[in-house]
CSV table of C-alpha atoms in Angstrom, one decimal:
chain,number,residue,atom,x,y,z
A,1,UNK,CA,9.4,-14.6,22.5
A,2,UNK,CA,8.5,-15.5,18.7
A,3,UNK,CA,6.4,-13.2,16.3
A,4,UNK,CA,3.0,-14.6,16.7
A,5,UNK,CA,3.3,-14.1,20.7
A,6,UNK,CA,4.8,-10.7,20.6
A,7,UNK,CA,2.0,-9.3,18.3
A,8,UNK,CA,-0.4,-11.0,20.7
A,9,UNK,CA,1.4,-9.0,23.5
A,10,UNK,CA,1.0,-5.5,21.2
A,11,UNK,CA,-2.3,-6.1,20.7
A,12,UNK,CA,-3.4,-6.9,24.3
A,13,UNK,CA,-1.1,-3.8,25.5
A,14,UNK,CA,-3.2,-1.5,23.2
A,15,UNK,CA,-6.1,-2.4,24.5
A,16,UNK,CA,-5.0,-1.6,27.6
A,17,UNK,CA,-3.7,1.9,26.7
A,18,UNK,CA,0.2,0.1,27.3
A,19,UNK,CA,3.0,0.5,25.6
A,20,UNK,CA,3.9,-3.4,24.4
A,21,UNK,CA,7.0,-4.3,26.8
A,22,UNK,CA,10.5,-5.5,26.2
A,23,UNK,CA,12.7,-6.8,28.0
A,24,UNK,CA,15.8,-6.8,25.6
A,25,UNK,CA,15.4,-3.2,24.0
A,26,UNK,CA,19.0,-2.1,22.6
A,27,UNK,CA,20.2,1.4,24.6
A,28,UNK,CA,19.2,4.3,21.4
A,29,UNK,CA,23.4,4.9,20.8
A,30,UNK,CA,23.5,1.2,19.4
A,31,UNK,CA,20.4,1.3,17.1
A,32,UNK,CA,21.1,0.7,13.8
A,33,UNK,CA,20.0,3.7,11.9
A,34,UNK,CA,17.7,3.4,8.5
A,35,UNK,CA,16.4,5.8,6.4
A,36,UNK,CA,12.9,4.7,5.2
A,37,UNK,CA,10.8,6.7,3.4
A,38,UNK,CA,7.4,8.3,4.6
A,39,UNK,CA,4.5,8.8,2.3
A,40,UNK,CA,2.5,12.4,2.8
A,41,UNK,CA,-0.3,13.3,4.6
A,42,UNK,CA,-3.0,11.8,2.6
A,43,UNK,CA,-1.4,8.5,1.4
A,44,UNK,CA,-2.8,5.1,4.0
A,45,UNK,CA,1.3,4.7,4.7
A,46,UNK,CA,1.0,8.0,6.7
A,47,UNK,CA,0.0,5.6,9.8
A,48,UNK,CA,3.2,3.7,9.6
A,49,UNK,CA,5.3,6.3,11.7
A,50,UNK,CA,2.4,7.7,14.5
A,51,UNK,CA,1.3,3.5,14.9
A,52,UNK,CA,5.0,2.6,15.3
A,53,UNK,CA,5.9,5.8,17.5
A,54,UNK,CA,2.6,5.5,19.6
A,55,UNK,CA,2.6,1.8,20.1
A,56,UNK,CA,6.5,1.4,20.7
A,57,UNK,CA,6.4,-1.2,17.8
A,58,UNK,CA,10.4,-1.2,17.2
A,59,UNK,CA,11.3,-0.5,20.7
A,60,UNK,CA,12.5,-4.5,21.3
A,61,UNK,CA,14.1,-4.3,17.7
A,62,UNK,CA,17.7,-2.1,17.9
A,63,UNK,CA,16.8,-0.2,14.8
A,64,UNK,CA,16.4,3.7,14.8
A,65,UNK,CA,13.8,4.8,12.4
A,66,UNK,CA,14.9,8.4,10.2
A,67,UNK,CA,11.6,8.9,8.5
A,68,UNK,CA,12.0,10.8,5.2
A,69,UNK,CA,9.1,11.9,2.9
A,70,UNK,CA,10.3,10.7,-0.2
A,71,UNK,CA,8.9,11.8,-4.1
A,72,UNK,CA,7.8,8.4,-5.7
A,73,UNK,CA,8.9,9.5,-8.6
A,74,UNK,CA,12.5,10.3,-6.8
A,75,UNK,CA,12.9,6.8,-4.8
A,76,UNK,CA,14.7,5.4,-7.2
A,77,UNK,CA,17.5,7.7,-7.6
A,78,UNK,CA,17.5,8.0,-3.6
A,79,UNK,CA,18.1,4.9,-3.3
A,80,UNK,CA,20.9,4.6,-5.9
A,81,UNK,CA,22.3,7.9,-4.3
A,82,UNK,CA,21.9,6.2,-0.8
A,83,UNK,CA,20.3,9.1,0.9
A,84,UNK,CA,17.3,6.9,1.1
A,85,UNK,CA,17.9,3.3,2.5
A,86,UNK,CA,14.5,1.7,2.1
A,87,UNK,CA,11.5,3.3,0.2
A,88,UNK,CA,8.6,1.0,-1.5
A,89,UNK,CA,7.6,-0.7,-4.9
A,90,UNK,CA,4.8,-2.4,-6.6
A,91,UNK,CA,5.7,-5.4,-9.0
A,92,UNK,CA,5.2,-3.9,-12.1
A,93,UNK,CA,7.1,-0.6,-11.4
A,94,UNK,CA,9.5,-2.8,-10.0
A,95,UNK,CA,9.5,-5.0,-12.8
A,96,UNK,CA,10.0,-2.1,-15.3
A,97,UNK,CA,13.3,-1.0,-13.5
A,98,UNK,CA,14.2,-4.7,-13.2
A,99,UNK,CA,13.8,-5.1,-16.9
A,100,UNK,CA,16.3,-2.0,-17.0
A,101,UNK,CA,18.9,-3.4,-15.1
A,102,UNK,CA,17.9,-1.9,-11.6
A,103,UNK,CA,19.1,-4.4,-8.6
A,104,UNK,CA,16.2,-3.2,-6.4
A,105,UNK,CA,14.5,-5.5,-4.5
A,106,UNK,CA,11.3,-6.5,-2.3
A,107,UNK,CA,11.4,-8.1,1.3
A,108,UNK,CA,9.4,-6.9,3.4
A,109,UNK,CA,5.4,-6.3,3.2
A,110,UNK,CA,3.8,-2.8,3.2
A,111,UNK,CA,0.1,-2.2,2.0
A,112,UNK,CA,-2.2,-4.4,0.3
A,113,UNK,CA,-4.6,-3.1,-2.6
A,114,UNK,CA,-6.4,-0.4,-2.0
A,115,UNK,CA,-8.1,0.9,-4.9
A,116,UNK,CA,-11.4,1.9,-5.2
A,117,UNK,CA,-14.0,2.8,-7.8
A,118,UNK,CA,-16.0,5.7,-7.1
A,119,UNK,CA,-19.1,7.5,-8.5
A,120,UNK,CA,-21.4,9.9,-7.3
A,121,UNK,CA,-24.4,9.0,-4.9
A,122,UNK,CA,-26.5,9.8,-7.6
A,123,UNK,CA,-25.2,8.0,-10.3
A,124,UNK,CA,-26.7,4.8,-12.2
A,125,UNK,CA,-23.7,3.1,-12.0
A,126,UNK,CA,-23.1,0.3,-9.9
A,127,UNK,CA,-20.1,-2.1,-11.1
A,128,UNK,CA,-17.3,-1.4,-13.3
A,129,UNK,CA,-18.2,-2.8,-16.2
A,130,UNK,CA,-21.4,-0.3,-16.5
A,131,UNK,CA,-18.5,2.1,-16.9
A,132,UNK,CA,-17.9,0.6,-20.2
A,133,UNK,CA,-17.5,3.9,-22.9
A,134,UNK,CA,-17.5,6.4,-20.0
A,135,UNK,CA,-15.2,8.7,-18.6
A,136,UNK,CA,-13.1,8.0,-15.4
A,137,UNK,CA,-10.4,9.6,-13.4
A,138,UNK,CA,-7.2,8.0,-11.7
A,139,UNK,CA,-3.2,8.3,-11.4
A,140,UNK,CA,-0.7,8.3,-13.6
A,141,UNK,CA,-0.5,5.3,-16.4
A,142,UNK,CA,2.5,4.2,-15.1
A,143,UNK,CA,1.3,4.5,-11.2
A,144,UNK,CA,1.0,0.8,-9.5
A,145,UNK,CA,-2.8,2.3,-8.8
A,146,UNK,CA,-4.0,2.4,-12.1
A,147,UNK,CA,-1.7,-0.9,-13.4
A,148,UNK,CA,-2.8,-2.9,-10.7
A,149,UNK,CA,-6.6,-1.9,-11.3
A,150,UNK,CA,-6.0,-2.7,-15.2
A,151,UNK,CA,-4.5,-5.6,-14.2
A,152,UNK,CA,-7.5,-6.9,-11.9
A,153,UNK,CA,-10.0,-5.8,-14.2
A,154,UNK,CA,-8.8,-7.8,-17.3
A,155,UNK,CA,-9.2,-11.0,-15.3
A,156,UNK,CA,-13.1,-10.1,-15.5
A,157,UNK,CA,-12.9,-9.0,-19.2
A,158,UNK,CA,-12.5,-5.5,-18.7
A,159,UNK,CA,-10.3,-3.9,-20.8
A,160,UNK,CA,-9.4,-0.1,-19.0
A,161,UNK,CA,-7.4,0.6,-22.1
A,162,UNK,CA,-10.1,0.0,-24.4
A,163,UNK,CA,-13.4,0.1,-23.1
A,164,UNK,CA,-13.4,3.1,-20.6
A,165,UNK,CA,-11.8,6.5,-21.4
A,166,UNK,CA,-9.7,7.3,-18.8
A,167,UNK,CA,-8.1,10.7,-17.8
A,168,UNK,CA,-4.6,10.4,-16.0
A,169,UNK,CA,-4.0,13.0,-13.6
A,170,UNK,CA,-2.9,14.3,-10.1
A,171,UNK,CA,-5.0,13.3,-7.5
A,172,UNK,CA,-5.8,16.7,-6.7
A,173,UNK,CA,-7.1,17.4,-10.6
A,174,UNK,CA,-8.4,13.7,-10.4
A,175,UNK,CA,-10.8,14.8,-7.2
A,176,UNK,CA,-11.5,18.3,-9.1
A,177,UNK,CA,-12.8,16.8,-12.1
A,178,UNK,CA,-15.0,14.0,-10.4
A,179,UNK,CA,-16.3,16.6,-7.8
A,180,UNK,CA,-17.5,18.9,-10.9
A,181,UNK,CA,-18.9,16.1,-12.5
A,182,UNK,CA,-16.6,15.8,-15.5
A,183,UNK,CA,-15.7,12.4,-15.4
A,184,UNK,CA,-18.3,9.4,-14.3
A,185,UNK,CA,-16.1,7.8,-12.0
A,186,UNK,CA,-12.9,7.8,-10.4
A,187,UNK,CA,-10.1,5.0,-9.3
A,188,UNK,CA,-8.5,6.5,-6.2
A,189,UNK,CA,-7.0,5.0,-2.8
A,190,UNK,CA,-7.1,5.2,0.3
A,191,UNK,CA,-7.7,7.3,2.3
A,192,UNK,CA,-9.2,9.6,-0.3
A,193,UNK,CA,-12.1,6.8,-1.3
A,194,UNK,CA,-13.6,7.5,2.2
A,195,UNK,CA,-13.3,10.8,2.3
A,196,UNK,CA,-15.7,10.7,-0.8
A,197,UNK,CA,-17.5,7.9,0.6
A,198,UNK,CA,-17.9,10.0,3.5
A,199,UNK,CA,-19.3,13.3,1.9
A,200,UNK,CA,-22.0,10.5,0.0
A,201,UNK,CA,-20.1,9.3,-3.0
A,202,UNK,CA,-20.6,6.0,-3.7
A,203,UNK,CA,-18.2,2.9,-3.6
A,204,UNK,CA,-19.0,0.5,-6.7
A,205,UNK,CA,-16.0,-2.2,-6.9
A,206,UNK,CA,-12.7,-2.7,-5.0
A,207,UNK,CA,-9.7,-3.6,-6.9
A,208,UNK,CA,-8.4,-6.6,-4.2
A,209,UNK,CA,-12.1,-8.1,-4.3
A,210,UNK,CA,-12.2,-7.8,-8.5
A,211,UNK,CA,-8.9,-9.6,-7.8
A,212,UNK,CA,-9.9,-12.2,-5.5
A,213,UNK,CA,-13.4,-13.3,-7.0
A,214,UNK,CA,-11.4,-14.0,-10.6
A,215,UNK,CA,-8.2,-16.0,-9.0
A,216,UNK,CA,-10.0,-17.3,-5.9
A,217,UNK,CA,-7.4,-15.9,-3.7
A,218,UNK,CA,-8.6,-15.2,-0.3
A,219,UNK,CA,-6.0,-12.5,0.7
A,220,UNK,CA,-5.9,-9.4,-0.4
A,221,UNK,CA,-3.8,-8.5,-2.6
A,222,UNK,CA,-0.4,-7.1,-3.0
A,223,UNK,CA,0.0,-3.7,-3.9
A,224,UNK,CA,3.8,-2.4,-2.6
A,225,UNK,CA,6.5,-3.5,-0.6
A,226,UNK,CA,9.7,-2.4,1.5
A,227,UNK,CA,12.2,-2.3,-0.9
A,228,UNK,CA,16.4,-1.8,-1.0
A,229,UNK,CA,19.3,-1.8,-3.3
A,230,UNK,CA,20.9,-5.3,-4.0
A,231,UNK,CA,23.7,-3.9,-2.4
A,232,UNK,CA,22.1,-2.6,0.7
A,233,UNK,CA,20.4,-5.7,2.1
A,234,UNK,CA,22.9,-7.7,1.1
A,235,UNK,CA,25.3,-5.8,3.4
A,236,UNK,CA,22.1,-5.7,6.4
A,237,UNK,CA,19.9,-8.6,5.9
A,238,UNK,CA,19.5,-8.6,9.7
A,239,UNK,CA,18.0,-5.3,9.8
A,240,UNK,CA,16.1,-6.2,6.4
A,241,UNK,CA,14.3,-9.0,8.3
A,242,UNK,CA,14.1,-6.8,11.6
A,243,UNK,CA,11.9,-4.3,9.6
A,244,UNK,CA,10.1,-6.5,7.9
A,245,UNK,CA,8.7,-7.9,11.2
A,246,UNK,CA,8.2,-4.1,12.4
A,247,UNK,CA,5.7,-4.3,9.6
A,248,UNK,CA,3.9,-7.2,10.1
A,249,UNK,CA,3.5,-6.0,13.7
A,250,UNK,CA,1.9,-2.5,11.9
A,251,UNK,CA,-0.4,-4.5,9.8
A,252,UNK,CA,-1.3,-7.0,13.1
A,253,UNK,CA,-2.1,-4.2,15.4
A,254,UNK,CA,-4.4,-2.7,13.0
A,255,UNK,CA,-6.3,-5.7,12.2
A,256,UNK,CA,-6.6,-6.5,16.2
A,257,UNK,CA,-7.3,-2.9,17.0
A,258,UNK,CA,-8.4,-0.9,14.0
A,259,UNK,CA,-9.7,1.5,16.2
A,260,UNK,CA,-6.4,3.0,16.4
A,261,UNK,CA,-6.7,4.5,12.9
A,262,UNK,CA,-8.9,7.1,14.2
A,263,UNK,CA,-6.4,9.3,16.5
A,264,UNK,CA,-4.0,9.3,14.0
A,265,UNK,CA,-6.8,10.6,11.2
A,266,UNK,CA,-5.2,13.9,10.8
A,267,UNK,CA,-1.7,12.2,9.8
A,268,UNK,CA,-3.9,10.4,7.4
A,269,UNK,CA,-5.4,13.6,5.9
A,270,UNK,CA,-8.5,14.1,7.5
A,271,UNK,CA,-9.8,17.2,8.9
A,272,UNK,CA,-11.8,17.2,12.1
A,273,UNK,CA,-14.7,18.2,10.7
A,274,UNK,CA,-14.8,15.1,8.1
A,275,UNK,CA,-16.3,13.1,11.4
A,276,UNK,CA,-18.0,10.5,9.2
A,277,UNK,CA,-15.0,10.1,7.2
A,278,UNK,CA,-13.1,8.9,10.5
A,279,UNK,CA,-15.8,6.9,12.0
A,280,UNK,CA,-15.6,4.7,8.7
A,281,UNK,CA,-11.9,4.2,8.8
A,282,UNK,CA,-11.3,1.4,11.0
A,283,UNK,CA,-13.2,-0.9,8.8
A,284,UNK,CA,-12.2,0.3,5.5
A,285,UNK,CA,-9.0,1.5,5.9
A,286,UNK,CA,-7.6,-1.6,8.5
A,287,UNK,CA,-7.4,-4.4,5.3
A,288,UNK,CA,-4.8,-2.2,3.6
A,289,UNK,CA,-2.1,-2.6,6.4
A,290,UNK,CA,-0.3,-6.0,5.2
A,291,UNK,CA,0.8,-8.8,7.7
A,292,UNK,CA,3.0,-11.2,6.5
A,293,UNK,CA,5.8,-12.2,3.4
A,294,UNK,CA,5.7,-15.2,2.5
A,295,UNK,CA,4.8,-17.8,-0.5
A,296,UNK,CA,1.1,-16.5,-0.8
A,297,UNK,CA,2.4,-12.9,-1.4
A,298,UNK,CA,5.1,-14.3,-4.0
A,299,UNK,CA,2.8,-16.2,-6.0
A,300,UNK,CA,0.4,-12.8,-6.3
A,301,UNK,CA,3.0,-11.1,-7.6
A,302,UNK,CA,4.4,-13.4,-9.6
A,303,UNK,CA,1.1,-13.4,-11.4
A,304,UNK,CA,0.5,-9.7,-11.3
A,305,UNK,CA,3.6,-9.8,-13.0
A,306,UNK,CA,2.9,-12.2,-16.0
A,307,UNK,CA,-0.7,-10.6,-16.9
A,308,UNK,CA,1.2,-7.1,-16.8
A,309,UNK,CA,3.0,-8.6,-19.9
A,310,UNK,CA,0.4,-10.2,-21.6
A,311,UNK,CA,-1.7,-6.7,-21.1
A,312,UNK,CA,1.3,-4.9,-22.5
A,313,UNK,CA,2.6,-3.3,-19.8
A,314,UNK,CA,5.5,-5.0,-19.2
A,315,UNK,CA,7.4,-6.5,-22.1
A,316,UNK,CA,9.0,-9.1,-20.8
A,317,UNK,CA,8.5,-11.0,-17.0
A,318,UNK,CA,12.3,-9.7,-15.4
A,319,UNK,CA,15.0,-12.5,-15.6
A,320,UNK,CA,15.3,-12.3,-11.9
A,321,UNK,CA,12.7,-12.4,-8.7
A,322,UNK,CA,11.7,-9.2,-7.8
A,323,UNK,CA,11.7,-10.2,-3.7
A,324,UNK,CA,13.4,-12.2,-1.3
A,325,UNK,CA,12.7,-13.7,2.0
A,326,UNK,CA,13.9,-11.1,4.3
């Protein structure tokens, strides 16, 4: 059975309400056992263990998942100290580390873009660039959220370092500050954009369409991927390529089926009571789950990449790829 038919098979088994059959499942003992890194409640990779656990998505592939919830700001050093075998990396935090001499690598997808601009339902505002010398909210200057929507934005002439004043911060503060009305706008992901969208903020831009209307790329795009030490998929490129297939089949089954987002909505973050939030995840959540790793993908980051450095943010494109073909 190759790739294309067994995602047709998940797929048709889901609508059914089956588990997606195999007939060549290894027995548990001889699984090969990874440690791959969870995000919180809150973050859109959330879905990645109750959509693989509910579905039976690994069950042909003689791996043994150990989910850990891993401190972005930690994966680095878990990886190094090997108590984490595969967490996840954008291409310009990669790309710093590279430029520091890390050996980490990408091979496998993960999530696509998905940043969103937010203002209130009220507000005047209705693209980006009207947020020219106002005051907006979003992550960390060095998280891939705010690069990346730097990035995409310069494309269009929007400069985020010069023309808007933005306030780095903690989600949490981020969502205080634009709830109280302190900041005009907000750059946030997934699934905390419909959550606000739900309660009747208003969505203004998304940072894979700013992307795609300046290059003409019609994928979404790149945002992180399943990344490894040099040194440990060099020693299990078999189960590197295994997982990275385990996430294509993620990515397909929501795109077939993005109904399925809504029973897992309290992994996601979601209380019951945020019904409206949950009705509108299938279609706004079900882009983010990426489905393949190939040449398209390269060439994005490749390119996020090189206008990192001519923003500043990088100083200097890494001497090495940042990914391989799993």
């Amino acid at each position: 059975m190759n790739r294309r038919d067994f995602l047709q098979l998940a797929g048709g088994a889901m609508a059914a309400g089956l588990l997606p059959g195999a007939t060549y499942a290894a027995d548990a003992q001889d699984k090969k056992k990874v440690r791959i890194t969870l995000p919180s409640a809150g973050s859109a990779g959330s879905a990645w263990r109750p959509l693989v656990e509910r579905y039976k998505l690994d069950q042909d592939l003689g791996i043994a998942l150990d989910w850990v919830t891993a401190d972005p700001g930690k994966m680095q050093v878990q990886l190094s100290a090997g108590s984490l075998d595969v967490g996840v990396f954008g291409s310009v935090g990669l790309a710093t580390l590279a430029n520091r001499g890390s050996d980490i690598v990408l091979f496998g997808p993960a999530l696509n873009n998905h940043g969103r601009w937010i203002v209130k339902g009220d507000s005047p505002y209705k693209s980006p660039k009207d947020l020219i010398g106002k005051r907006i909210a979003t992550t960390a200057e060095t998280s891939e959220t705010y690069q990346q929507a730097r990035i995409a934005a310069s494309l269009t002439g929007l400069d985020l370092k010069k023309d808007v004043k933005v306030i780095f911060g903690s989600p949490t503060a981020n969502l205080a500050l634009f709830e109280r009305g302190d900041v005009d706008g907000i750059i946030t992901l997934e699934p905390t954009a419909t959550r606000l969208v739900g309660r009747g903020a208003r969505e203004i831009a998304r940072v894979a369409d700013i992307w795609k209307e300046a290059t003409g790329q019609k994928d979404d795009p790149f945002l992180v991927g399943l990344a490894a030490s040099k040194g440990w998929y060099e020693q299990n490129q078999a189960t590197a390529a295994k997982l990275a297939t385990l996430f294509e089949r993620i990515g397909a089954t929501i795109a077939q089926h993005p109904d399925s987002l809504k029973p897992i909505a309290a992994e996601l973050g979601l209380k019951a009571d945020e019904t409206q939030a949950i009705e509108l995840l299938p279609q706004r959540l079900a882009p983010t789950y990426a489905t393949k790793w190939d040449a398209s993908v390269f060439a994005t980051i490749d390119k996020q990449v090189e206008t990192a450095v001519k923003l500043g943010l990088l100083d200097a494109v890494p001497s090495r790829k940042l990914y391989v073909k799993a």
